[in-house]
């Protein structure tokens, strides 16, 4: 929960006025819930290839009030992430993609330069992407290859260490990263309630 929610909290602390977000791969729903807990988002699309994974949200969040998929702003799509990006006309202020590690059958396609180009093409001007880099499940050469592919597409790419070898790549479609300390702290404080700092063990 601690590191997955940063896939939302960090970029939204840097992007003022984000209204539309896309999550590729629902997993256990931590990132979806982080999106749901941000009041400023008007539309949240969640794409997962498995209907069963989405259905598990009722078990993970037995209280409907906590279930991110019960929020009226959230629309789910049972689809392949690549196909969704190819067919949607929407543009997003935030796209966060957290597919399983690429050693799983078929998943490697979501860690390629071609996929990152699809993601960038669906970002709105100034939009930000975050992408999970599960270095614990990769060789050193695999990790370098994915980072290089990402940075070929997102020229402002950065690499963030979350917890242990769960890392995050972040890049944008021409975002204006310049911000004053005052503006950053104002957005940080606005998101404080969403971030669950105390529950997640985030002290600073």
JSON list of C-alpha atoms in Angstrom, two decimals:
[
{"chain": "A", "resi": 1, "resn": "UNK", "atom": "CA", "xyz": [0.00, 0.00, 0.00]},
{"chain": "A", "resi": 2, "resn": "UNK", "atom": "CA", "xyz": [2.77, 2.42, 0.93]},
{"chain": "A", "resi": 3, "resn": "UNK", "atom": "CA", "xyz": [4.61, 2.43, -2.37]},
{"chain": "A", "resi": 4, "resn": "UNK", "atom": "CA", "xyz": [1.68, 1.76, -4.73]},
{"chain": "A", "resi": 5, "resn": "UNK", "atom": "CA", "xyz": [-0.17, 4.85, -3.56]},
{"chain": "A", "resi": 6, "resn": "UNK", "atom": "CA", "xyz": [2.85, 7.01, -4.38]},
{"chain": "A", "resi": 7, "resn": "UNK", "atom": "CA", "xyz": [2.16, 6.24, -8.05]},
{"chain": "A", "resi": 8, "resn": "UNK", "atom": "CA", "xyz": [-0.68, 8.72, -7.60]},
{"chain": "A", "resi": 9, "resn": "UNK", "atom": "CA", "xyz": [0.36, 11.01, -4.77]},
{"chain": "A", "resi": 10, "resn": "UNK", "atom": "CA", "xyz": [3.75, 12.03, -6.16]},
{"chain": "A", "resi": 11, "resn": "UNK", "atom": "CA", "xyz": [2.63, 13.05, -9.67]},
{"chain": "A", "resi": 12, "resn": "UNK", "atom": "CA", "xyz": [-0.48, 14.79, -8.36]},
{"chain": "A", "resi": 13, "resn": "UNK", "atom": "CA", "xyz": [1.70, 16.78, -5.96]},
{"chain": "A", "resi": 14, "resn": "UNK", "atom": "CA", "xyz": [3.52, 18.02, -9.07]},
{"chain": "A", "resi": 15, "resn": "UNK", "atom": "CA", "xyz": [0.54, 18.46, -11.43]},
{"chain": "A", "resi": 16, "resn": "UNK", "atom": "CA", "xyz": [-1.91, 21.21, -10.61]},
{"chain": "A", "resi": 17, "resn": "UNK", "atom": "CA", "xyz": [-5.45, 20.75, -11.84]},
{"chain": "A", "resi": 18, "resn": "UNK", "atom": "CA", "xyz": [-5.37, 17.07, -12.90]},
{"chain": "A", "resi": 19, "resn": "UNK", "atom": "CA", "xyz": [-8.93, 15.96, -13.68]},
{"chain": "A", "resi": 20, "resn": "UNK", "atom": "CA", "xyz": [-8.74, 12.73, -15.68]},
{"chain": "A", "resi": 21, "resn": "UNK", "atom": "CA", "xyz": [-6.74, 9.61, -14.74]},
{"chain": "A", "resi": 22, "resn": "UNK", "atom": "CA", "xyz": [-6.17, 6.13, -16.15]},
{"chain": "A", "resi": 23, "resn": "UNK", "atom": "CA", "xyz": [-4.94, 3.09, -14.24]},
{"chain": "A", "resi": 24, "resn": "UNK", "atom": "CA", "xyz": [-3.65, 0.12, -16.24]},
{"chain": "A", "resi": 25, "resn": "UNK", "atom": "CA", "xyz": [-3.75, -3.06, -14.11]},
{"chain": "A", "resi": 26, "resn": "UNK", "atom": "CA", "xyz": [-5.96, -3.04, -11.02]},
{"chain": "A", "resi": 27, "resn": "UNK", "atom": "CA", "xyz": [-4.03, -5.55, -8.92]},
{"chain": "A", "resi": 28, "resn": "UNK", "atom": "CA", "xyz": [-5.15, -5.33, -5.31]},
{"chain": "A", "resi": 29, "resn": "UNK", "atom": "CA", "xyz": [-6.68, -1.89, -5.80]},
{"chain": "A", "resi": 30, "resn": "UNK", "atom": "CA", "xyz": [-4.31, 0.23, -3.70]},
{"chain": "A", "resi": 31, "resn": "UNK", "atom": "CA", "xyz": [-3.55, 2.62, -6.55]},
{"chain": "A", "resi": 32, "resn": "UNK", "atom": "CA", "xyz": [-7.21, 2.72, -7.61]},
{"chain": "A", "resi": 33, "resn": "UNK", "atom": "CA", "xyz": [-8.17, 3.68, -4.07]},
{"chain": "A", "resi": 34, "resn": "UNK", "atom": "CA", "xyz": [-5.52, 6.42, -4.03]},
{"chain": "A", "resi": 35, "resn": "UNK", "atom": "CA", "xyz": [-7.10, 7.81, -7.22]},
{"chain": "A", "resi": 36, "resn": "UNK", "atom": "CA", "xyz": [-10.57, 7.52, -5.73]},
{"chain": "A", "resi": 37, "resn": "UNK", "atom": "CA", "xyz": [-9.51, 9.42, -2.62]},
{"chain": "A", "resi": 38, "resn": "UNK", "atom": "CA", "xyz": [-8.37, 12.47, -4.63]},
{"chain": "A", "resi": 39, "resn": "UNK", "atom": "CA", "xyz": [-11.32, 14.85, -4.76]},
{"chain": "A", "resi": 40, "resn": "UNK", "atom": "CA", "xyz": [-10.08, 16.86, -7.73]},
{"chain": "A", "resi": 41, "resn": "UNK", "atom": "CA", "xyz": [-10.26, 13.99, -10.23]},
{"chain": "A", "resi": 42, "resn": "UNK", "atom": "CA", "xyz": [-13.46, 14.03, -12.30]},
{"chain": "A", "resi": 43, "resn": "UNK", "atom": "CA", "xyz": [-12.93, 10.82, -14.33]},
{"chain": "A", "resi": 44, "resn": "UNK", "atom": "CA", "xyz": [-11.03, 7.66, -13.41]},
{"chain": "A", "resi": 45, "resn": "UNK", "atom": "CA", "xyz": [-10.71, 4.79, -15.88]},
{"chain": "A", "resi": 46, "resn": "UNK", "atom": "CA", "xyz": [-9.44, 1.41, -14.67]},
{"chain": "A", "resi": 47, "resn": "UNK", "atom": "CA", "xyz": [-8.29, -1.18, -17.22]},
{"chain": "A", "resi": 48, "resn": "UNK", "atom": "CA", "xyz": [-7.53, -4.79, -16.38]},
{"chain": "A", "resi": 49, "resn": "UNK", "atom": "CA", "xyz": [-7.42, -7.82, -18.64]},
{"chain": "A", "resi": 50, "resn": "UNK", "atom": "CA", "xyz": [-9.02, -10.04, -15.98]},
{"chain": "A", "resi": 51, "resn": "UNK", "atom": "CA", "xyz": [-12.66, -9.73, -14.97]},
{"chain": "A", "resi": 52, "resn": "UNK", "atom": "CA", "xyz": [-11.85, -11.95, -11.96]},
{"chain": "A", "resi": 53, "resn": "UNK", "atom": "CA", "xyz": [-9.20, -9.54, -10.68]},
{"chain": "A", "resi": 54, "resn": "UNK", "atom": "CA", "xyz": [-11.70, -6.68, -10.77]},
{"chain": "A", "resi": 55, "resn": "UNK", "atom": "CA", "xyz": [-14.31, -8.85, -9.01]},
{"chain": "A", "resi": 56, "resn": "UNK", "atom": "CA", "xyz": [-11.87, -9.47, -6.14]},
{"chain": "A", "resi": 57, "resn": "UNK", "atom": "CA", "xyz": [-12.27, -5.83, -5.13]},
{"chain": "A", "resi": 58, "resn": "UNK", "atom": "CA", "xyz": [-15.45, -6.86, -3.26]},
{"chain": "A", "resi": 59, "resn": "UNK", "atom": "CA", "xyz": [-13.34, -9.16, -1.09]},
{"chain": "A", "resi": 60, "resn": "UNK", "atom": "CA", "xyz": [-10.47, -6.71, -0.56]},
{"chain": "A", "resi": 61, "resn": "UNK", "atom": "CA", "xyz": [-12.92, -3.89, 0.20]},
{"chain": "A", "resi": 62, "resn": "UNK", "atom": "CA", "xyz": [-15.98, -5.51, 1.80]},
{"chain": "A", "resi": 63, "resn": "UNK", "atom": "CA", "xyz": [-17.21, -2.07, 2.84]},
{"chain": "A", "resi": 64, "resn": "UNK", "atom": "CA", "xyz": [-18.67, -0.60, -0.34]},
{"chain": "A", "resi": 65, "resn": "UNK", "atom": "CA", "xyz": [-17.80, 2.90, 0.85]},
{"chain": "A", "resi": 66, "resn": "UNK", "atom": "CA", "xyz": [-14.10, 1.96, 0.65]},
{"chain": "A", "resi": 67, "resn": "UNK", "atom": "CA", "xyz": [-14.29, 0.07, -2.66]},
{"chain": "A", "resi": 68, "resn": "UNK", "atom": "CA", "xyz": [-12.72, 2.27, -5.34]},
{"chain": "A", "resi": 69, "resn": "UNK", "atom": "CA", "xyz": [-14.79, 0.61, -8.06]},
{"chain": "A", "resi": 70, "resn": "UNK", "atom": "CA", "xyz": [-18.03, 1.74, -6.41]},
{"chain": "A", "resi": 71, "resn": "UNK", "atom": "CA", "xyz": [-17.18, 5.42, -6.91]},
{"chain": "A", "resi": 72, "resn": "UNK", "atom": "CA", "xyz": [-19.37, 6.96, -9.66]},
{"chain": "A", "resi": 73, "resn": "UNK", "atom": "CA", "xyz": [-16.30, 8.63, -11.20]},
{"chain": "A", "resi": 74, "resn": "UNK", "atom": "CA", "xyz": [-14.68, 5.21, -11.78]},
{"chain": "A", "resi": 75, "resn": "UNK", "atom": "CA", "xyz": [-15.33, 3.29, -14.99]},
{"chain": "A", "resi": 76, "resn": "UNK", "atom": "CA", "xyz": [-13.86, -0.19, -15.42]},
{"chain": "A", "resi": 77, "resn": "UNK", "atom": "CA", "xyz": [-12.75, -1.74, -18.71]},
{"chain": "A", "resi": 78, "resn": "UNK", "atom": "CA", "xyz": [-12.02, -5.46, -19.10]},
{"chain": "A", "resi": 79, "resn": "UNK", "atom": "CA", "xyz": [-9.41, -5.11, -21.80]},
{"chain": "A", "resi": 80, "resn": "UNK", "atom": "CA", "xyz": [-5.77, -5.43, -22.75]},
{"chain": "A", "resi": 81, "resn": "UNK", "atom": "CA", "xyz": [-3.97, -2.25, -21.76]},
{"chain": "A", "resi": 82, "resn": "UNK", "atom": "CA", "xyz": [-2.36, -1.83, -25.17]},
{"chain": "A", "resi": 83, "resn": "UNK", "atom": "CA", "xyz": [-5.63, -2.31, -27.03]},
{"chain": "A", "resi": 84, "resn": "UNK", "atom": "CA", "xyz": [-7.37, 0.19, -24.78]},
{"chain": "A", "resi": 85, "resn": "UNK", "atom": "CA", "xyz": [-4.71, 2.82, -25.48]},
{"chain": "A", "resi": 86, "resn": "UNK", "atom": "CA", "xyz": [-4.98, 2.14, -29.21]},
{"chain": "A", "resi": 87, "resn": "UNK", "atom": "CA", "xyz": [-8.75, 2.51, -29.31]},
{"chain": "A", "resi": 88, "resn": "UNK", "atom": "CA", "xyz": [-9.62, 5.23, -26.80]},
{"chain": "A", "resi": 89, "resn": "UNK", "atom": "CA", "xyz": [-9.86, 8.84, -27.90]},
{"chain": "A", "resi": 90, "resn": "UNK", "atom": "CA", "xyz": [-9.42, 10.16, -24.37]},
{"chain": "A", "resi": 91, "resn": "UNK", "atom": "CA", "xyz": [-6.40, 12.04, -23.11]},
{"chain": "A", "resi": 92, "resn": "UNK", "atom": "CA", "xyz": [-5.37, 11.85, -19.48]},
{"chain": "A", "resi": 93, "resn": "UNK", "atom": "CA", "xyz": [-3.62, 14.11, -17.01]},
{"chain": "A", "resi": 94, "resn": "UNK", "atom": "CA", "xyz": [-2.26, 11.02, -15.24]},
{"chain": "A", "resi": 95, "resn": "UNK", "atom": "CA", "xyz": [-1.69, 7.52, -16.56]},
{"chain": "A", "resi": 96, "resn": "UNK", "atom": "CA", "xyz": [-0.30, 5.07, -14.04]},
{"chain": "A", "resi": 97, "resn": "UNK", "atom": "CA", "xyz": [0.59, 1.60, -15.23]},
{"chain": "A", "resi": 98, "resn": "UNK", "atom": "CA", "xyz": [1.42, -1.25, -12.87]},
{"chain": "A", "resi": 99, "resn": "UNK", "atom": "CA", "xyz": [1.36, -4.49, -14.86]},
{"chain": "A", "resi": 100, "resn": "UNK", "atom": "CA", "xyz": [2.70, -7.68, -13.28]},
{"chain": "A", "resi": 101, "resn": "UNK", "atom": "CA", "xyz": [6.44, -8.32, -13.69]},
{"chain": "A", "resi": 102, "resn": "UNK", "atom": "CA", "xyz": [7.39, -8.93, -17.34]},
{"chain": "A", "resi": 103, "resn": "UNK", "atom": "CA", "xyz": [8.38, -12.55, -16.75]},
{"chain": "A", "resi": 104, "resn": "UNK", "atom": "CA", "xyz": [4.68, -13.44, -16.78]},
{"chain": "A", "resi": 105, "resn": "UNK", "atom": "CA", "xyz": [3.35, -14.61, -20.16]},
{"chain": "A", "resi": 106, "resn": "UNK", "atom": "CA", "xyz": [2.35, -11.72, -22.41]},
{"chain": "A", "resi": 107, "resn": "UNK", "atom": "CA", "xyz": [3.14, -9.02, -19.87]},
{"chain": "A", "resi": 108, "resn": "UNK", "atom": "CA", "xyz": [6.52, -8.19, -21.39]},
{"chain": "A", "resi": 109, "resn": "UNK", "atom": "CA", "xyz": [4.66, -6.15, -24.03]},
{"chain": "A", "resi": 110, "resn": "UNK", "atom": "CA", "xyz": [3.75, -3.62, -21.33]},
{"chain": "A", "resi": 111, "resn": "UNK", "atom": "CA", "xyz": [7.42, -2.91, -20.63]},
{"chain": "A", "resi": 112, "resn": "UNK", "atom": "CA", "xyz": [8.51, -1.98, -24.17]},
{"chain": "A", "resi": 113, "resn": "UNK", "atom": "CA", "xyz": [9.31, 1.26, -25.93]},
{"chain": "A", "resi": 114, "resn": "UNK", "atom": "CA", "xyz": [6.26, 0.71, -28.15]},
{"chain": "A", "resi": 115, "resn": "UNK", "atom": "CA", "xyz": [3.98, 0.54, -25.12]},
{"chain": "A", "resi": 116, "resn": "UNK", "atom": "CA", "xyz": [5.53, 3.64, -23.56]},
{"chain": "A", "resi": 117, "resn": "UNK", "atom": "CA", "xyz": [4.91, 5.48, -26.84]},
{"chain": "A", "resi": 118, "resn": "UNK", "atom": "CA", "xyz": [1.24, 4.47, -26.68]},
{"chain": "A", "resi": 119, "resn": "UNK", "atom": "CA", "xyz": [1.03, 5.80, -23.14]},
{"chain": "A", "resi": 120, "resn": "UNK", "atom": "CA", "xyz": [2.63, 9.12, -24.06]},
{"chain": "A", "resi": 121, "resn": "UNK", "atom": "CA", "xyz": [0.27, 9.45, -27.01]},
{"chain": "A", "resi": 122, "resn": "UNK", "atom": "CA", "xyz": [-2.74, 9.31, -24.69]},
{"chain": "A", "resi": 123, "resn": "UNK", "atom": "CA", "xyz": [-1.42, 11.86, -22.21]},
{"chain": "A", "resi": 124, "resn": "UNK", "atom": "CA", "xyz": [-2.86, 15.36, -22.31]},
{"chain": "A", "resi": 125, "resn": "UNK", "atom": "CA", "xyz": [-0.40, 18.21, -22.72]},
{"chain": "A", "resi": 126, "resn": "UNK", "atom": "CA", "xyz": [1.53, 18.37, -19.45]},
{"chain": "A", "resi": 127, "resn": "UNK", "atom": "CA", "xyz": [0.22, 14.95, -18.40]},
{"chain": "A", "resi": 128, "resn": "UNK", "atom": "CA", "xyz": [2.34, 12.61, -16.26]},
{"chain": "A", "resi": 129, "resn": "UNK", "atom": "CA", "xyz": [2.94, 8.86, -16.41]},
{"chain": "A", "resi": 130, "resn": "UNK", "atom": "CA", "xyz": [4.12, 6.62, -13.59]},
{"chain": "A", "resi": 131, "resn": "UNK", "atom": "CA", "xyz": [5.14, 3.03, -14.31]},
{"chain": "A", "resi": 132, "resn": "UNK", "atom": "CA", "xyz": [6.04, 0.23, -11.92]},
{"chain": "A", "resi": 133, "resn": "UNK", "atom": "CA", "xyz": [9.56, -1.17, -12.27]},
{"chain": "A", "resi": 134, "resn": "UNK", "atom": "CA", "xyz": [9.69, -4.43, -10.24]},
{"chain": "A", "resi": 135, "resn": "UNK", "atom": "CA", "xyz": [13.48, -4.68, -10.11]},
{"chain": "A", "resi": 136, "resn": "UNK", "atom": "CA", "xyz": [13.25, -7.57, -7.65]},
{"chain": "A", "resi": 137, "resn": "UNK", "atom": "CA", "xyz": [11.85, -9.74, -10.46]},
{"chain": "A", "resi": 138, "resn": "UNK", "atom": "CA", "xyz": [14.32, -8.59, -13.14]},
{"chain": "A", "resi": 139, "resn": "UNK", "atom": "CA", "xyz": [17.92, -9.15, -14.03]},
{"chain": "A", "resi": 140, "resn": "UNK", "atom": "CA", "xyz": [20.27, -6.20, -14.04]},
{"chain": "A", "resi": 141, "resn": "UNK", "atom": "CA", "xyz": [20.26, -6.15, -17.86]},
{"chain": "A", "resi": 142, "resn": "UNK", "atom": "CA", "xyz": [16.45, -6.38, -18.00]},
{"chain": "A", "resi": 143, "resn": "UNK", "atom": "CA", "xyz": [16.18, -3.42, -15.66]},
{"chain": "A", "resi": 144, "resn": "UNK", "atom": "CA", "xyz": [18.61, -1.32, -17.71]},
{"chain": "A", "resi": 145, "resn": "UNK", "atom": "CA", "xyz": [16.77, -2.23, -20.91]},
{"chain": "A", "resi": 146, "resn": "UNK", "atom": "CA", "xyz": [13.37, -1.14, -19.58]},
{"chain": "A", "resi": 147, "resn": "UNK", "atom": "CA", "xyz": [14.74, 2.10, -18.16]},
{"chain": "A", "resi": 148, "resn": "UNK", "atom": "CA", "xyz": [16.41, 2.88, -21.48]},
{"chain": "A", "resi": 149, "resn": "UNK", "atom": "CA", "xyz": [13.21, 2.16, -23.43]},
{"chain": "A", "resi": 150, "resn": "UNK", "atom": "CA", "xyz": [11.24, 4.41, -21.08]},
{"chain": "A", "resi": 151, "resn": "UNK", "atom": "CA", "xyz": [13.73, 7.26, -21.30]},
{"chain": "A", "resi": 152, "resn": "UNK", "atom": "CA", "xyz": [13.81, 7.03, -25.10]},
{"chain": "A", "resi": 153, "resn": "UNK", "atom": "CA", "xyz": [10.13, 8.01, -24.99]},
{"chain": "A", "resi": 154, "resn": "UNK", "atom": "CA", "xyz": [9.98, 10.25, -21.93]},
{"chain": "A", "resi": 155, "resn": "UNK", "atom": "CA", "xyz": [12.97, 12.55, -22.19]},
{"chain": "A", "resi": 156, "resn": "UNK", "atom": "CA", "xyz": [12.30, 13.99, -18.72]},
{"chain": "A", "resi": 157, "resn": "UNK", "atom": "CA", "xyz": [12.27, 10.50, -17.18]},
{"chain": "A", "resi": 158, "resn": "UNK", "atom": "CA", "xyz": [13.16, 9.99, -13.54]},
{"chain": "A", "resi": 159, "resn": "UNK", "atom": "CA", "xyz": [13.59, 6.84, -11.47]},
{"chain": "A", "resi": 160, "resn": "UNK", "atom": "CA", "xyz": [12.26, 6.68, -7.91]},
{"chain": "A", "resi": 161, "resn": "UNK", "atom": "CA", "xyz": [12.99, 4.10, -5.24]},
{"chain": "A", "resi": 162, "resn": "UNK", "atom": "CA", "xyz": [9.92, 3.16, -3.26]},
{"chain": "A", "resi": 163, "resn": "UNK", "atom": "CA", "xyz": [10.45, 0.23, -0.90]},
{"chain": "A", "resi": 164, "resn": "UNK", "atom": "CA", "xyz": [13.21, -2.33, -1.36]},
{"chain": "A", "resi": 165, "resn": "UNK", "atom": "CA", "xyz": [13.38, -3.17, -5.11]},
{"chain": "A", "resi": 166, "resn": "UNK", "atom": "CA", "xyz": [9.96, -1.84, -6.04]},
{"chain": "A", "resi": 167, "resn": "UNK", "atom": "CA", "xyz": [10.82, 1.19, -8.14]},
{"chain": "A", "resi": 168, "resn": "UNK", "atom": "CA", "xyz": [8.85, 3.74, -10.14]},
{"chain": "A", "resi": 169, "resn": "UNK", "atom": "CA", "xyz": [9.56, 5.38, -13.46]},
{"chain": "A", "resi": 170, "resn": "UNK", "atom": "CA", "xyz": [8.03, 8.80, -14.04]},
{"chain": "A", "resi": 171, "resn": "UNK", "atom": "CA", "xyz": [7.87, 10.93, -17.17]},
{"chain": "A", "resi": 172, "resn": "UNK", "atom": "CA", "xyz": [5.56, 13.37, -18.89]},
{"chain": "A", "resi": 173, "resn": "UNK", "atom": "CA", "xyz": [4.24, 14.88, -22.07]},
{"chain": "A", "resi": 174, "resn": "UNK", "atom": "CA", "xyz": [6.01, 18.23, -21.81]},
{"chain": "A", "resi": 175, "resn": "UNK", "atom": "CA", "xyz": [5.12, 18.91, -18.18]},
{"chain": "A", "resi": 176, "resn": "UNK", "atom": "CA", "xyz": [6.27, 22.16, -16.65]},
{"chain": "A", "resi": 177, "resn": "UNK", "atom": "CA", "xyz": [8.14, 20.77, -13.66]},
{"chain": "A", "resi": 178, "resn": "UNK", "atom": "CA", "xyz": [9.16, 24.20, -12.38]},
{"chain": "A", "resi": 179, "resn": "UNK", "atom": "CA", "xyz": [7.27, 24.96, -9.18]},
{"chain": "A", "resi": 180, "resn": "UNK", "atom": "CA", "xyz": [7.84, 27.07, -6.13]},
{"chain": "A", "resi": 181, "resn": "UNK", "atom": "CA", "xyz": [8.27, 25.50, -2.72]},
{"chain": "A", "resi": 182, "resn": "UNK", "atom": "CA", "xyz": [5.06, 27.29, -1.67]},
{"chain": "A", "resi": 183, "resn": "UNK", "atom": "CA", "xyz": [3.00, 25.80, -4.52]},
{"chain": "A", "resi": 184, "resn": "UNK", "atom": "CA", "xyz": [4.40, 22.31, -3.96]},
{"chain": "A", "resi": 185, "resn": "UNK", "atom": "CA", "xyz": [3.67, 22.42, -0.22]},
{"chain": "A", "resi": 186, "resn": "UNK", "atom": "CA", "xyz": [0.16, 23.72, -0.88]},
{"chain": "A", "resi": 187, "resn": "UNK", "atom": "CA", "xyz": [-0.61, 20.74, -3.15]},
{"chain": "A", "resi": 188, "resn": "UNK", "atom": "CA", "xyz": [1.12, 18.37, -0.71]},
{"chain": "A", "resi": 189, "resn": "UNK", "atom": "CA", "xyz": [-1.06, 19.61, 2.14]},
{"chain": "A", "resi": 190, "resn": "UNK", "atom": "CA", "xyz": [-4.21, 19.40, -0.02]},
{"chain": "A", "resi": 191, "resn": "UNK", "atom": "CA", "xyz": [-3.48, 15.71, -0.62]},
{"chain": "A", "resi": 192, "resn": "UNK", "atom": "CA", "xyz": [-2.57, 14.99, 3.01]},
{"chain": "A", "resi": 193, "resn": "UNK", "atom": "CA", "xyz": [-5.96, 13.51, 3.92]},
{"chain": "A", "resi": 194, "resn": "UNK", "atom": "CA", "xyz": [-5.91, 11.28, 0.84]},
{"chain": "A", "resi": 195, "resn": "UNK", "atom": "CA", "xyz": [-2.38, 10.06, 1.43]},
{"chain": "A", "resi": 196, "resn": "UNK", "atom": "CA", "xyz": [-3.08, 8.27, 4.72]},
{"chain": "A", "resi": 197, "resn": "UNK", "atom": "CA", "xyz": [0.41, 9.25, 5.88]},
{"chain": "A", "resi": 198, "resn": "UNK", "atom": "CA", "xyz": [0.08, 7.90, 9.40]},
{"chain": "A", "resi": 199, "resn": "UNK", "atom": "CA", "xyz": [-1.53, 4.60, 8.39]},
{"chain": "A", "resi": 200, "resn": "UNK", "atom": "CA", "xyz": [1.09, 4.04, 5.68]},
{"chain": "A", "resi": 201, "resn": "UNK", "atom": "CA", "xyz": [4.04, 4.87, 7.93]},
{"chain": "A", "resi": 202, "resn": "UNK", "atom": "CA", "xyz": [5.07, 7.93, 5.88]},
{"chain": "A", "resi": 203, "resn": "UNK", "atom": "CA", "xyz": [6.53, 10.42, 8.35]},
{"chain": "A", "resi": 204, "resn": "UNK", "atom": "CA", "xyz": [7.82, 13.14, 6.02]}
]
